[in-house]
Amino acid sequence: MELSSFSEEESREKTTDEIRSVAAAAKDSLLPSKSKHLYEETYNAYRKWCCNKKIKSTCEDSILAYFNSDLSRYKSSSLWSKYSKLRSTINLREGIDIMSFFFLKRKGEGYKPKKSLILTREHIDEFLIKVDTKEHLFNKVILIFGVAGACRRQELVTLSTTCVQDCGTHFLVKLEDTKTKAERSFIITPGKFENVHTLELVRRYSALRPTRTTHNRFFVNYIKEKCTVQPVGIHKIGSVPSLVAKFLHLENFSSYTGQCFRRSAATLLANAGANMEVIKRHGGWRSSTVAEGYIEDCENTKINIAQKILRETAPAELSPCSSISTEYLEKYATDEGKNQKPKGKAFYIGLAFVELGSQKKEIGNTSVKNIIRVPGVTGNIDK
């Protein structure tokens, strides 16, 4: 009996050890594979600080003390990064959630993060048109791919030849290895440049690829009008915006970092009138707040807003209000309709009259109560 009970206890211990090892492996897999070592380093540094301070268990006071003393030299953005890593590792290793933490919000008040400068449409056009293609073919192709697809550096590094399809009138590019693990795709069109054809630039670069290349990475090293078998690294791709800015003699050219591609693409889309959903879908952003951080508040955008507010834009260029029915637009947009005086009270907005009754009047499918005061109204017409 004693031998049987001993063997049962031993088997239970082995089973428990196996379960613990499987659970530990499962917990390790929950951390990001690419930056797992950074999570481990951050957690080990915290545990070392706790040992020096003779702190046995993690609590809110220990976290606050750690951030307020040992990590006080870091900026707000770095503190949030440290907190995110600690939150994940402490939750996995110790089963403690430190989510309710408000110290960093107060710490980040007034902090203005440094962001990469952007390349405007004029900058991109000038570089593609004026720069010698023989010398800067690689830089031109990287610029086309980066801005057209709002690409990260790593996405361009891992881009394979099978993900770039020449469809004749355009190129279809698929990004399989993305940060968010969600595939994206974008189109490269010929563009409207004098003596520059973006598709021909891509084809020219692709044709220089050596036949003896053993890997399938699309971007390979380009030197002296020839491509080698060596794949291009992340730092060389990230230095292209700085090289473009330096050639164009832009100030602070070193501030044009690898994030310049995504910020430039988001800003160009926003200035072209794209809504936030289109920008998020194109760049692969899940949060509107994050996507808005990539959009540069440029001077041209402010000028357009000021023109709309101060009514400097011609009335014919303004889009009609969605609450105005097509019947009224067609009626008063004609020369005959302009000379007609609408019944009741009305506002004149651009080329459209909005007729209102004394209390309530049906306009298309929209009910309007009383009189609506619209900014930028050019007239108030009575009976």
Steps between C-alpha positions, in 0.01 A plus 500: 500500500779740589677432170183556299419825678855622445484425127167683475644811669804488272281477189291794624814708547618412151160592358505830692849577370392427144198726535715777644751473214222507241338798674835681514555441129149626426564816702826564315319473167267783604786750478586648158755274334703779339537710816481226762856567617412864566209394720727263692770766548245751632354248744843381620607861563187552710558181701861601561383836635250322725775275639721800575210672677403172674151503350351151496175548307373743237242757604389841382738677739800304371413582138455869580827508690683322217377742235551806719856414599687262272317600178463871569771583242284369211257706295126436495506289182772274640314466830189380320711244315653377826158486664351300213777240521479477879124470494517197269789324673379560857156373405650183350767436764323613817133509405465866599331756274636855535252648253356755744798732484461877459847624579617497137205712382605779733865445407423551131323834536661761276726243333535543124641190330751530219362392166655449161460786256297430188561527127241706317363431154738761359799337668413157360439635150825696501707200608346263244536750216831676562722233659719287277328161470823311427643598837182505711284227346482308828408811699226590252344153513513493881336844509223385264426184699530669841266791430253313277447228761567694824759231570709438807871427456459137603217450252727609216785285629292180504314575175542199272507479121180295498313786669575749221282435194532689173144537370599708197317820584606488865690304763316309772708475818403278793647548847484167682741558790350801680522625855131439568509149343234610250580489129474821300526580132536811290527608136778688322376697198703673225462842659478838328859611460681648204757258356455270805304176499484339842412156362802508270724586795376194688537279193849632435610425855339156499669408170844564652451225757772234454376159388728327753321658797406223744254692720162649403527841666401767249740777597865421436804724508544741208841644416654639181186438294496131596324290761680247717368190675534663843160584654448853629482550877262701711744785567571568132128512421442727799769742380332567162276787625805672647688463169203644310478797736875556479495503121211750501694720746227482763571618852560241772533220244600261778146537644356315200505152649353164401156611622503767231335263250195432716463858622534640146245253361248573776540876456467483121182294536353741756582803285335328202175479696507135612302424815646328804367155407683510167822614667476228767431229247786605272759529777376204704421709809238366737463814709389839367707670769817327382423577135441868579846514657653420161325785322703818482304820560655678205457862398309418179230322702461799730474732198219288353316501833539878531367552147192294576434685827557847354312416178800569277417194289270559203143387573495275195792299644323421824321168525128533579370418845366147529177625655404695185286302257605457137174662392593832657857482372387450143230765533717784627828409329354602161504857374122511525501368854754756619254781424217328684424586856418200720191497711535552873841552650812362340876494524722535197790254521718495191264428213231336713204650678371332814132591534356506852149545631410698805528196728565177310559420133585174328818529286545175314502241778621744766283687748627848590364676807502876534785676316849344484789742524779373276856640520600675181143585392497766230143617537169475684207530259149584624171519320 
